mmCIF file of C-alpha atoms and ligand atoms in Angstrom:
data_model
loop_
_atom_site.group_PDB
_atom_site.id
_atom_site.type_symbol
_atom_site.label_atom_id
_atom_site.label_comp_id
_atom_site.label_asym_id
_atom_site.label_seq_id
_atom_site.Cartn_x
_atom_site.Cartn_y
_atom_site.Cartn_z
ATOM 1 C CA LEU A 1 59.114 132.496 125.307
ATOM 2 C CA ALA A 2 56.413 133.084 127.871
ATOM 3 C CA GLN A 3 56.397 130.916 130.962
ATOM 4 C CA ASP A 4 53.091 129.274 129.985
ATOM 5 C CA ASN A 5 54.522 128.209 126.644
ATOM 6 C CA THR A 6 57.047 125.890 128.278
ATOM 7 C CA PHE A 7 56.498 122.228 129.103
ATOM 8 C CA LYS A 8 58.695 121.159 131.985
ATOM 9 C CA ILE A 9 59.966 117.657 132.657
ATOM 10 C CA GLY A 10 61.365 117.198 136.175
ATOM 11 C CA LEU A 11 63.850 114.345 135.782
ATOM 12 C CA ILE A 12 65.021 113.041 139.172
ATOM 13 C CA LEU A 13 67.959 110.631 138.971
ATOM 14 C CA PRO A 14 70.797 109.256 141.085
ATOM 15 C CA MET A 15 73.664 111.192 139.464
ATOM 16 C CA THR A 16 76.070 110.460 142.355
ATOM 17 C CA GLY A 17 76.398 107.638 144.857
ATOM 18 C CA GLN A 18 75.948 103.891 144.484
ATOM 19 C CA GLN A 19 73.423 104.092 141.609
ATOM 20 C CA ALA A 20 75.234 106.830 139.641
ATOM 21 C CA THR A 21 75.550 104.732 136.467
ATOM 22 C CA THR A 22 71.738 104.610 136.304
ATOM 23 C CA GLY A 23 71.599 108.404 136.358
ATOM 24 C CA ARG A 24 74.359 108.764 133.800
ATOM 25 C CA GLN A 25 72.667 106.331 131.391
ATOM 26 C CA ILE A 26 69.192 107.860 131.685
ATOM 27 C CA GLU A 27 70.422 111.456 131.442
ATOM 28 C CA ALA A 28 72.387 110.608 128.285
ATOM 29 C CA ALA A 29 69.361 108.837 126.764
ATOM 30 C CA ALA A 30 66.938 111.681 127.582
ATOM 31 C CA LYS A 31 69.300 114.214 126.025
ATOM 32 C CA LEU A 32 69.746 112.024 122.947
ATOM 33 C CA TYR A 33 65.984 111.748 122.545
ATOM 34 C CA MET A 34 65.635 115.534 122.680
ATOM 35 C CA ALA A 35 68.544 116.082 120.283
ATOM 36 C CA GLN A 36 66.902 113.710 117.789
ATOM 37 C CA ASN A 37 63.336 114.980 118.170
ATOM 38 C CA GLY A 38 63.722 118.685 118.901
ATOM 39 C CA ASP A 39 62.295 120.673 121.790
ATOM 40 C CA MET A 40 59.213 122.274 120.159
ATOM 41 C CA ILE A 41 56.392 119.765 120.654
ATOM 42 C CA GLY A 42 52.653 120.464 120.349
ATOM 43 C CA GLY A 43 53.434 124.178 120.283
ATOM 44 C CA LYS A 44 55.333 123.986 123.592
ATOM 45 C CA LYS A 45 58.998 124.465 124.349
ATOM 46 C CA VAL A 46 60.170 121.359 126.219
ATOM 47 C CA GLN A 47 62.510 121.998 129.124
ATOM 48 C CA LEU A 48 64.358 119.229 130.963
ATOM 49 C CA ILE A 49 65.181 119.941 134.624
ATOM 50 C CA ILE A 50 67.582 117.319 136.012
ATOM 51 C CA LYS A 51 67.982 116.819 139.779
ATOM 52 C CA ASP A 52 70.331 114.466 141.635
ATOM 53 C CA ASP A 53 68.607 112.517 144.434
ATOM 54 C CA THR A 54 71.781 110.512 145.271
ATOM 55 C CA SER A 55 69.318 107.542 145.479
ATOM 56 C CA ILE A 56 68.173 108.638 148.954
ATOM 57 C CA PRO A 57 64.336 108.431 148.934
ATOM 58 C CA ASP A 58 63.835 111.399 151.324
ATOM 59 C CA VAL A 59 65.836 113.512 148.890
ATOM 60 C CA THR A 60 63.811 112.230 145.921
ATOM 61 C CA LYS A 61 60.619 113.234 147.722
ATOM 62 C CA ARG A 62 61.881 116.731 148.623
ATOM 63 C CA LEU A 63 63.097 117.338 145.062
ATOM 64 C CA ALA A 64 59.757 116.171 143.636
ATOM 65 C CA GLN A 65 57.895 118.556 145.954
ATOM 66 C CA GLU A 66 60.126 121.463 144.903
ATOM 67 C CA LEU A 67 59.759 120.611 141.219
ATOM 68 C CA VAL A 68 55.964 120.528 141.491
ATOM 69 C CA VAL A 69 55.502 123.578 143.761
ATOM 70 C CA ASN A 70 58.315 125.915 142.659
ATOM 71 C CA ASP A 71 59.112 124.899 139.082
ATOM 72 C CA LYS A 72 55.526 123.834 138.278
ATOM 73 C CA VAL A 73 56.728 120.881 136.211
ATOM 74 C CA ASN A 74 54.171 119.217 133.919
ATOM 75 C CA VAL A 75 55.584 115.746 134.455
ATOM 76 C CA LEU A 76 57.898 113.987 136.909
ATOM 77 C CA ALA A 77 60.253 111.284 135.623
ATOM 78 C CA GLY A 78 63.340 109.185 136.379
ATOM 79 C CA MET A 79 63.308 107.210 139.678
ATOM 80 C CA GLY A 80 66.555 105.211 139.878
ATOM 81 C CA ILE A 81 65.455 102.824 142.616
ATOM 82 C CA THR A 82 62.175 101.519 144.017
ATOM 83 C CA PRO A 83 62.279 103.405 147.364
ATOM 84 C CA SER A 84 62.636 106.694 145.414
ATOM 85 C CA ALA A 85 59.630 105.892 143.205
ATOM 86 C CA LEU A 86 57.509 104.894 146.217
ATOM 87 C CA ALA A 87 58.497 108.080 148.077
ATOM 88 C CA THR A 88 57.355 110.201 145.113
ATOM 89 C CA ALA A 89 54.092 108.422 144.297
ATOM 90 C CA ALA A 90 51.957 110.387 146.798
ATOM 91 C CA ILE A 91 53.228 113.702 145.398
ATOM 92 C CA ALA A 92 52.206 112.608 141.905
ATOM 93 C CA THR A 93 48.731 111.711 143.197
ATOM 94 C CA GLN A 94 48.196 114.911 145.230
ATOM 95 C CA SER A 95 49.388 117.215 142.461
ATOM 96 C CA LYS A 96 47.850 115.168 139.603
ATOM 97 C CA THR A 97 51.253 115.042 137.922
ATOM 98 C CA PRO A 98 52.141 112.007 135.783
ATOM 99 C CA LEU A 99 55.218 110.183 137.121
ATOM 100 C CA VAL A 100 57.110 108.312 134.388
ATOM 101 C CA VAL A 101 59.171 105.591 136.091
ATOM 102 C CA MET A 102 62.153 104.911 133.815
ATOM 103 C CA ALA A 103 64.265 102.616 136.042
ATOM 104 C CA ALA A 104 62.665 101.246 139.220
ATOM 105 C CA ALA A 105 61.178 97.778 138.686
ATOM 106 C CA THR A 106 59.270 96.468 141.720
ATOM 107 C CA SER A 107 55.871 95.241 140.555
ATOM 108 C CA SER A 108 53.824 97.271 143.082
ATOM 109 C CA ILE A 109 55.142 100.723 142.036
ATOM 110 C CA THR A 110 52.373 101.260 139.467
ATOM 111 C CA GLU A 111 49.807 100.571 142.213
ATOM 112 C CA ALA A 112 51.273 103.240 144.510
ATOM 113 C CA SER A 113 49.678 106.030 142.428
ATOM 114 C CA PRO A 114 47.206 106.177 139.515
ATOM 115 C CA TYR A 115 49.596 108.755 137.999
ATOM 116 C CA VAL A 116 52.519 106.307 137.614
ATOM 117 C CA VAL A 117 53.412 105.116 134.104
ATOM 118 C CA ARG A 118 56.361 102.717 133.748
ATOM 119 C CA THR A 119 58.786 102.331 130.830
ATOM 120 C CA SER A 120 61.393 100.074 132.507
ATOM 121 C CA PHE A 121 60.341 96.518 133.386
ATOM 122 C CA THR A 122 59.286 94.455 136.394
ATOM 123 C CA LEU A 123 61.309 91.797 138.180
ATOM 124 C CA PRO A 124 58.445 89.252 138.047
ATOM 125 C CA GLN A 125 58.296 89.827 134.259
ATOM 126 C CA ALA A 126 62.002 88.995 133.876
ATOM 127 C CA SER A 127 62.292 86.239 136.501
ATOM 128 C CA VAL A 128 59.497 83.900 135.392
ATOM 129 C CA ALA A 129 61.032 83.361 131.942
ATOM 130 C CA LEU A 130 64.301 82.164 133.480
ATOM 131 C CA ALA A 131 62.478 79.771 135.832
ATOM 132 C CA ASP A 132 60.811 78.230 132.772
ATOM 133 C CA TRP A 133 64.158 77.866 131.002
ATOM 134 C CA ALA A 134 66.310 76.502 133.871
ATOM 135 C CA PRO A 135 64.715 73.100 134.693
ATOM 136 C CA LYS A 136 64.590 72.233 130.980
ATOM 137 C CA ASN A 137 68.329 72.877 130.828
ATOM 138 C CA GLY A 138 69.641 70.676 133.614
ATOM 139 C CA ILE A 139 69.240 73.228 136.423
ATOM 140 C CA LYS A 140 67.054 71.623 139.111
ATOM 141 C CA LYS A 141 68.530 72.815 142.423
ATOM 142 C CA VAL A 142 68.995 76.554 142.777
ATOM 143 C CA VAL A 143 70.070 78.935 145.541
ATOM 144 C CA THR A 144 68.745 82.488 145.165
ATOM 145 C CA LEU A 145 70.737 85.571 146.176
ATOM 146 C CA VAL A 146 68.982 88.934 145.944
ATOM 147 C CA SER A 147 69.363 92.500 147.149
ATOM 148 C CA ASP A 148 67.166 92.829 150.207
ATOM 149 C CA TYR A 149 64.514 95.283 148.989
ATOM 150 C CA GLY A 150 61.509 95.497 146.655
ATOM 151 C CA PRO A 151 62.891 94.245 143.330
ATOM 152 C CA GLY A 152 65.001 91.555 145.015
ATOM 153 C CA ILE A 153 62.026 90.262 147.008
ATOM 154 C CA ASP A 154 59.948 90.200 143.793
ATOM 155 C CA ALA A 155 62.684 88.338 141.895
ATOM 156 C CA GLU A 156 63.114 85.773 144.680
ATOM 157 C CA LYS A 157 59.356 85.144 145.020
ATOM 158 C CA TYR A 158 58.441 84.870 141.335
ATOM 159 C CA PHE A 159 61.536 82.855 140.389
ATOM 160 C CA LYS A 160 60.919 80.422 143.250
ATOM 161 C CA GLU A 161 57.185 79.967 142.585
ATOM 162 C CA ARG A 162 57.785 79.173 138.937
ATOM 163 C CA MET A 163 60.741 76.857 139.646
ATOM 164 C CA LEU A 164 58.607 74.835 142.080
ATOM 165 C CA PHE A 165 55.753 74.749 139.550
ATOM 166 C CA ASN A 166 58.238 73.365 136.998
ATOM 167 C CA GLY A 167 59.493 70.653 139.362
ATOM 168 C CA GLY A 168 62.682 72.449 140.413
ATOM 169 C CA GLN A 169 63.965 73.118 143.921
ATOM 170 C CA ILE A 170 65.148 76.219 145.786
ATOM 171 C CA THR A 171 67.552 74.930 148.421
ATOM 172 C CA GLU A 172 68.251 78.305 150.050
ATOM 173 C CA SER A 173 67.156 81.946 149.651
ATOM 174 C CA LEU A 174 69.784 84.514 150.622
ATOM 175 C CA ARG A 175 69.330 88.297 150.873
ATOM 176 C CA VAL A 176 72.161 90.817 150.853
ATOM 177 C CA PRO A 177 71.825 94.493 151.914
ATOM 178 C CA LEU A 178 71.246 97.077 149.165
ATOM 179 C CA ARG A 179 73.751 99.546 150.648
ATOM 180 C CA ASN A 180 77.458 98.587 150.551
ATOM 181 C CA PRO A 181 76.847 94.865 150.049
ATOM 182 C CA ASP A 182 79.595 92.352 150.868
ATOM 183 C CA PHE A 183 78.879 89.303 148.717
ATOM 184 C CA ALA A 184 81.776 87.188 150.064
ATOM 185 C CA PRO A 185 80.085 85.442 153.036
ATOM 186 C CA PHE A 186 76.966 84.732 150.953
ATOM 187 C CA LEU A 187 78.977 83.252 148.085
ATOM 188 C CA GLN A 188 80.949 81.084 150.502
ATOM 189 C CA LYS A 189 77.667 79.693 151.768
ATOM 190 C CA VAL A 190 76.502 79.014 148.192
ATOM 191 C CA ARG A 191 79.762 77.176 147.493
ATOM 192 C CA ASP A 192 79.161 74.915 150.454
ATOM 193 C CA LEU A 193 75.547 74.249 149.393
ATOM 194 C CA LYS A 194 76.692 73.258 145.858
ATOM 195 C CA PRO A 195 73.457 73.906 143.911
ATOM 196 C CA ASP A 196 73.248 73.422 140.131
ATOM 197 C CA ALA A 197 72.994 77.192 139.822
ATOM 198 C CA LEU A 198 72.985 80.452 141.742
ATOM 199 C CA PHE A 199 70.175 82.821 140.735
ATOM 200 C CA VAL A 200 71.115 86.468 141.336
ATOM 201 C CA PHE A 201 69.307 89.784 141.367
ATOM 202 C CA VAL A 202 71.356 92.861 142.182
ATOM 203 C CA PRO A 203 70.555 96.374 140.925
ATOM 204 C CA SER A 204 72.319 97.922 137.954
ATOM 205 C CA GLY A 205 75.922 98.746 138.868
ATOM 206 C CA ALA A 206 76.452 95.859 141.327
ATOM 207 C CA GLY A 207 76.783 92.990 138.839
ATOM 208 C CA ALA A 208 80.529 93.313 138.236
ATOM 209 C CA ALA A 209 81.291 92.847 141.946
ATOM 210 C CA VAL A 210 79.139 89.696 142.084
ATOM 211 C CA MET A 211 80.798 88.291 138.958
ATOM 212 C CA LYS A 212 84.315 89.024 140.254
ATOM 213 C CA GLN A 213 83.749 87.320 143.602
ATOM 214 C CA PHE A 214 81.881 84.407 141.999
ATOM 215 C CA LEU A 215 84.916 83.718 139.785
ATOM 216 C CA GLU A 216 87.506 84.400 142.500
ATOM 217 C CA ARG A 217 85.906 81.706 144.618
ATOM 218 C CA GLY A 218 86.067 79.246 141.715
ATOM 219 C CA MET A 219 82.312 78.669 141.911
ATOM 220 C CA ASP A 220 82.125 78.064 138.139
ATOM 221 C CA LYS A 221 84.888 75.464 138.393
ATOM 222 C CA ALA A 222 82.986 73.838 141.267
ATOM 223 C CA GLY A 223 80.165 73.270 138.759
ATOM 224 C CA ILE A 224 77.822 76.031 139.977
ATOM 225 C CA LYS A 225 76.264 78.035 137.146
ATOM 226 C CA LEU A 226 75.483 81.726 137.521
ATOM 227 C CA ILE A 227 72.038 82.743 136.246
ATOM 228 C CA GLY A 228 69.882 85.795 136.903
ATOM 229 C CA THR A 229 67.875 88.657 135.537
ATOM 230 C CA GLY A 230 69.871 90.760 133.086
ATOM 231 C CA ASP A 231 70.708 93.310 135.788
ATOM 232 C CA VAL A 232 73.712 91.148 136.750
ATOM 233 C CA THR A 233 75.219 91.178 133.229
ATOM 234 C CA ASP A 234 74.367 94.873 132.839
ATOM 235 C CA ASP A 235 75.653 96.198 129.508
ATOM 236 C CA ASP A 236 77.119 99.200 131.356
ATOM 237 C CA GLN A 237 79.671 96.832 132.958
ATOM 238 C CA LEU A 238 79.590 93.557 131.015
ATOM 239 C CA ASN A 239 82.490 94.212 128.681
ATOM 240 C CA ASP A 240 84.830 94.781 131.652
ATOM 241 C CA MET A 241 83.835 91.568 133.452
ATOM 242 C CA GLY A 242 86.307 89.394 131.540
ATOM 243 C CA ASP A 243 85.957 86.028 129.833
ATOM 244 C CA GLY A 244 84.781 84.429 133.101
ATOM 245 C CA ALA A 245 81.372 85.902 132.268
ATOM 246 C CA LEU A 246 81.124 83.865 129.042
ATOM 247 C CA GLY A 247 78.154 81.508 129.040
ATOM 248 C CA VAL A 248 76.155 83.233 131.791
ATOM 249 C CA VAL A 249 72.442 82.953 130.953
ATOM 250 C CA THR A 250 70.045 85.718 131.976
ATOM 251 C CA SER A 251 66.530 86.896 131.104
ATOM 252 C CA HIS A 252 65.725 90.545 130.419
ATOM 253 C CA HIS A 253 63.877 93.013 128.224
ATOM 254 C CA TYR A 254 66.909 94.692 126.649
ATOM 255 C CA SER A 255 70.349 93.830 125.319
ATOM 256 C CA THR A 256 72.639 96.294 123.530
ATOM 257 C CA ALA A 257 73.073 93.460 121.017
ATOM 258 C CA HIS A 258 69.319 93.244 120.257
ATOM 259 C CA PRO A 259 69.345 92.592 116.495
ATOM 260 C CA SER A 260 66.889 95.161 115.110
ATOM 261 C CA ALA A 261 67.361 98.157 112.828
ATOM 262 C CA VAL A 262 65.803 100.478 115.427
ATOM 263 C CA ASN A 263 68.264 99.276 118.086
ATOM 264 C CA LYS A 264 71.326 99.459 115.829
ATOM 265 C CA LYS A 265 70.469 103.084 115.067
ATOM 266 C CA PHE A 266 69.886 103.834 118.755
ATOM 267 C CA VAL A 267 73.150 102.241 119.915
ATOM 268 C CA GLU A 268 75.175 104.008 117.219
ATOM 269 C CA ALA A 269 73.730 107.433 118.028
ATOM 270 C CA PHE A 270 74.070 106.896 121.792
ATOM 271 C CA GLN A 271 77.697 105.814 121.541
ATOM 272 C CA LYS A 272 78.533 108.670 119.192
ATOM 273 C CA ALA A 273 77.073 111.244 121.594
ATOM 274 C CA ASN A 274 78.622 109.685 124.712
ATOM 275 C CA ASN A 275 82.261 108.904 124.026
ATOM 276 C CA ASN A 276 81.448 105.305 123.049
ATOM 277 C CA LEU A 277 79.535 104.474 126.276
ATOM 278 C CA ARG A 278 77.412 101.383 125.697
ATOM 279 C CA PRO A 279 73.706 102.035 126.403
ATOM 280 C CA ASN A 280 72.177 99.620 128.911
ATOM 281 C CA PHE A 281 68.569 98.826 129.882
ATOM 282 C CA MET A 282 68.421 101.988 131.987
ATOM 283 C CA ALA A 283 69.205 104.130 128.932
ATOM 284 C CA VAL A 284 66.400 102.425 127.010
ATOM 285 C CA GLY A 285 63.929 102.990 129.868
ATOM 286 C CA GLY A 286 64.835 106.690 129.770
ATOM 287 C CA TYR A 287 64.719 106.988 125.983
ATOM 288 C CA ASP A 288 61.296 105.303 125.781
ATOM 289 C CA GLY A 289 60.042 107.339 128.743
ATOM 290 C CA MET A 290 60.866 110.526 126.835
ATOM 291 C CA ARG A 291 59.035 109.161 123.849
ATOM 292 C CA VAL A 292 55.927 108.423 125.925
ATOM 293 C CA ILE A 293 56.021 112.022 127.260
ATOM 294 C CA TYR A 294 56.596 113.555 123.802
ATOM 295 C CA GLU A 295 53.808 111.561 122.147
ATOM 296 C CA ALA A 296 51.387 112.472 124.936
ATOM 297 C CA LEU A 297 52.289 116.157 124.571
ATOM 298 C CA LYS A 298 51.699 115.968 120.815
ATOM 299 C CA VAL A 299 48.151 114.789 121.559
ATOM 300 C CA THR A 300 47.262 117.245 124.357
ATOM 301 C CA LYS A 301 49.339 120.234 123.204
ATOM 302 C CA GLY A 302 49.607 121.052 126.886
ATOM 303 C CA ALA A 303 45.827 121.417 127.411
ATOM 304 C CA GLY A 304 43.926 119.628 130.193
ATOM 305 C CA GLY A 305 46.797 119.384 132.682
ATOM 306 C CA GLY A 306 48.172 116.201 134.189
ATOM 307 C CA ASP A 307 45.000 114.150 133.725
ATOM 308 C CA ALA A 308 44.925 114.729 129.962
ATOM 309 C CA LEU A 309 48.636 114.004 129.697
ATOM 310 C CA LEU A 310 48.223 110.774 131.678
ATOM 311 C CA ALA A 311 45.303 109.667 129.483
ATOM 312 C CA ALA A 312 47.450 110.211 126.375
ATOM 313 C CA MET A 313 50.240 108.071 127.835
ATOM 314 C CA LYS A 314 47.955 105.092 128.451
ATOM 315 C CA GLY A 315 47.795 102.585 125.630
ATOM 316 C CA GLN A 316 50.778 103.875 123.671
ATOM 317 C CA ILE A 317 52.269 101.190 121.460
ATOM 318 C CA PHE A 318 55.526 101.528 119.561
ATOM 319 C CA GLU A 319 58.800 99.905 118.564
ATOM 320 C CA SER A 320 61.489 100.539 121.170
ATOM 321 C CA PRO A 321 65.177 99.667 120.770
ATOM 322 C CA ARG A 322 64.250 96.669 123.004
ATOM 323 C CA GLY A 323 61.559 95.481 120.553
ATOM 324 C CA PRO A 324 57.805 96.139 120.479
ATOM 325 C CA MET A 325 56.335 97.652 123.646
ATOM 326 C CA PHE A 326 52.982 98.750 124.958
ATOM 327 C CA ILE A 327 51.784 100.821 127.934
ATOM 328 C CA ASP A 328 48.845 98.787 129.263
ATOM 329 C CA ALA A 329 45.989 101.281 129.750
ATOM 330 C CA GLN A 330 44.597 99.419 132.778
ATOM 331 C CA THR A 331 47.809 98.908 134.743
ATOM 332 C CA ARG A 332 49.956 101.734 133.255
ATOM 333 C CA ASP A 333 52.742 99.162 133.234
ATOM 334 C CA VAL A 334 54.921 98.061 130.339
ATOM 335 C CA VAL A 335 54.055 94.969 128.279
ATOM 336 C CA GLN A 336 57.071 93.724 126.339
ATOM 337 C CA ASN A 337 59.131 90.796 125.072
ATOM 338 C CA ILE A 338 61.424 89.033 127.524
ATOM 339 C CA TYR A 339 64.536 87.516 125.985
ATOM 340 C CA LEU A 340 66.763 84.671 127.138
ATOM 341 C CA ARG A 341 70.373 85.643 126.519
ATOM 342 C CA LYS A 342 73.818 84.131 126.891
ATOM 343 C CA VAL A 343 77.057 86.078 127.314
ATOM 344 C CA GLU A 344 79.146 85.585 124.164
ATOM 345 C CA LYS A 345 82.041 87.296 122.454
ATOM 346 C CA LYS A 346 81.316 89.253 119.287
ATOM 347 C CA ASP A 347 83.956 91.369 117.541
ATOM 348 C CA GLY A 348 86.175 90.957 120.614
ATOM 349 C CA GLN A 349 83.543 92.318 123.008
ATOM 350 C CA LEU A 350 81.227 90.653 125.518
ATOM 351 C CA TYR A 351 77.501 90.880 124.800
ATOM 352 C CA ASN A 352 74.228 89.376 126.010
ATOM 353 C CA ILE A 353 73.227 87.459 122.865
ATOM 354 C CA GLU A 354 69.501 86.729 122.673
ATOM 355 C CA PHE A 355 68.643 83.078 121.890
ATOM 356 C CA ASP A 356 64.922 82.871 122.742
ATOM 357 C CA VAL A 357 61.986 85.230 123.241
ATOM 358 C CA ILE A 358 58.728 85.158 125.189
ATOM 359 C CA LYS A 359 56.459 87.665 123.477
ATOM 360 C CA ASP A 360 54.224 90.380 124.970
ATOM 361 C CA VAL A 361 54.840 89.564 128.633
ATOM 362 C CA LYS A 362 52.588 91.390 131.133
ATOM 363 C CA ASP A 363 53.771 91.916 134.693
ATOM 364 C CA PRO A 364 52.816 88.637 136.461
ATOM 365 C CA GLY A 365 52.504 90.684 139.668
ATOM 366 C CA LYS A 366 49.316 92.269 138.325
ATOM 367 C CA ASN A 367 47.406 88.958 138.263
ATOM 368 C CA LYS A 368 47.547 88.414 142.016
HETATM 369 C C1 LIG B 1 65.799 98.562 140.607
HETATM 370 C C2 LIG B 1 67.031 99.164 140.439
HETATM 371 C C3 LIG B 1 67.915 98.662 139.523
HETATM 372 O O1 LIG B 1 69.123 99.235 139.339
HETATM 373 C C4 LIG B 1 67.588 97.531 138.758
HETATM 374 O O2 LIG B 1 68.490 97.055 137.893
HETATM 375 C C5 LIG B 1 66.352 96.938 138.917
HETATM 376 C C6 LIG B 1 65.460 97.449 139.857
HETATM 377 C C7 LIG B 1 64.851 99.103 141.610
HETATM 378 O O3 LIG B 1 65.292 99.679 142.621
HETATM 379 O O4 LIG B 1 63.637 98.955 141.429
#
C-alpha cells in the first residue's frame, strides 16, 4: 500500500519502569480493539506505532516530536501519566495533531491544548462522589494521602472541598512523592491521628503497596477505614491484595465487574487474548480511545488533516465497557457515570462491586 494510504497512530506508553502496568494494559486493549475491528477503516490502512516513554516526560516529548516529524503520524495517543501528557500538549498544538489521552487524569490536561481529547477520567470527577458518600456513612474525620503531583493535588482539593461542604472534616493532608514512594512514615502518622478514614490517591500500580502497609500496621483493626478513588483498588492488582482488602469503598468510572453485556464481552475477549490478565481502567481508556479514533476516521476518511479528525472526535457518544460515555464537544473531556464500589469476593476472586451510580458526571474542574 502507498504511504499516503496509511493512517498512523503514534501510541506513547510507559512500557517499562514504575508505570509499566499502565502500558501493558493499554497496549493489550489497543491491539484487541484492532483485532476486533480490522485495520481497513475509511479506505485507510491503520498502523499502530508503539513507543516506550518509560514515564519520563522529556522522553515522551522527544518521542512525540519524532512521531510527528519522521513518521508523520495522523494522531498521537497514550500518555501514562500527567507530566507526559503536559509535555506533549504543545507538540499537538503546533503540529495540529489530535492527542488522545487514554490514561492521565489531571483536570487541566484538556486545557493544555485544543487538540487534546480524553477517554480516561479526571480525579475531580471521581473524588467528589466519594466525598458525598462518606459523611452519610459515618465517616466525618478524614486524613488525605495523595501522590504529590497533578492528579493527587486534584484529588486532595476536590475531595476536601466537598467533604467540608457536606459537614465533614479533613484533619491532615499528606503528600507522598510519585517516584519510589515510601508509605510507611505517612501511614504511621495517620495511625497516630486516628481519623475515621484515610482517603488515598496513588497512580495505577501503587495501590497494592499502600494496601499491604495499611494492613501490616493494623490500621483497619485500629478502626481506620481505607477509602479512595478506584486507582488504589486497581483491578490489575486487586485480586492479589488478599482478604484484607474486603470492604474497601472507592469511587471510579470502571470496574472489571461492571454488570453489562458490553463489559462481559470485553472482559472475556481481553482475558482470552492476554493469558487471563484482568483488564483495568487503563485498558478501558485505551480501548475507548481507539474507538474514538476509528469512528473519527470513518467520518473523515483521512481528508482534512488533524483539524477534521479532531472535529469528528468531539461529541462522540457510545456505550463503553464502563457504561455510557460522551466526549463533551466544548471541553473535549469525558462525561461518564461514576460508581461507588466495595471490594467483595465473587467466585473466589476479589472485585470492586458497584453499589451506587452518579450518572453523566462532567469534570468538576471545568466549572472553575
Ligand atoms: C494518573 C496516572 C495514573 O496511573 C492514575 O491511576 C491516575 C492518574 C496521572 O498521572 O494523571
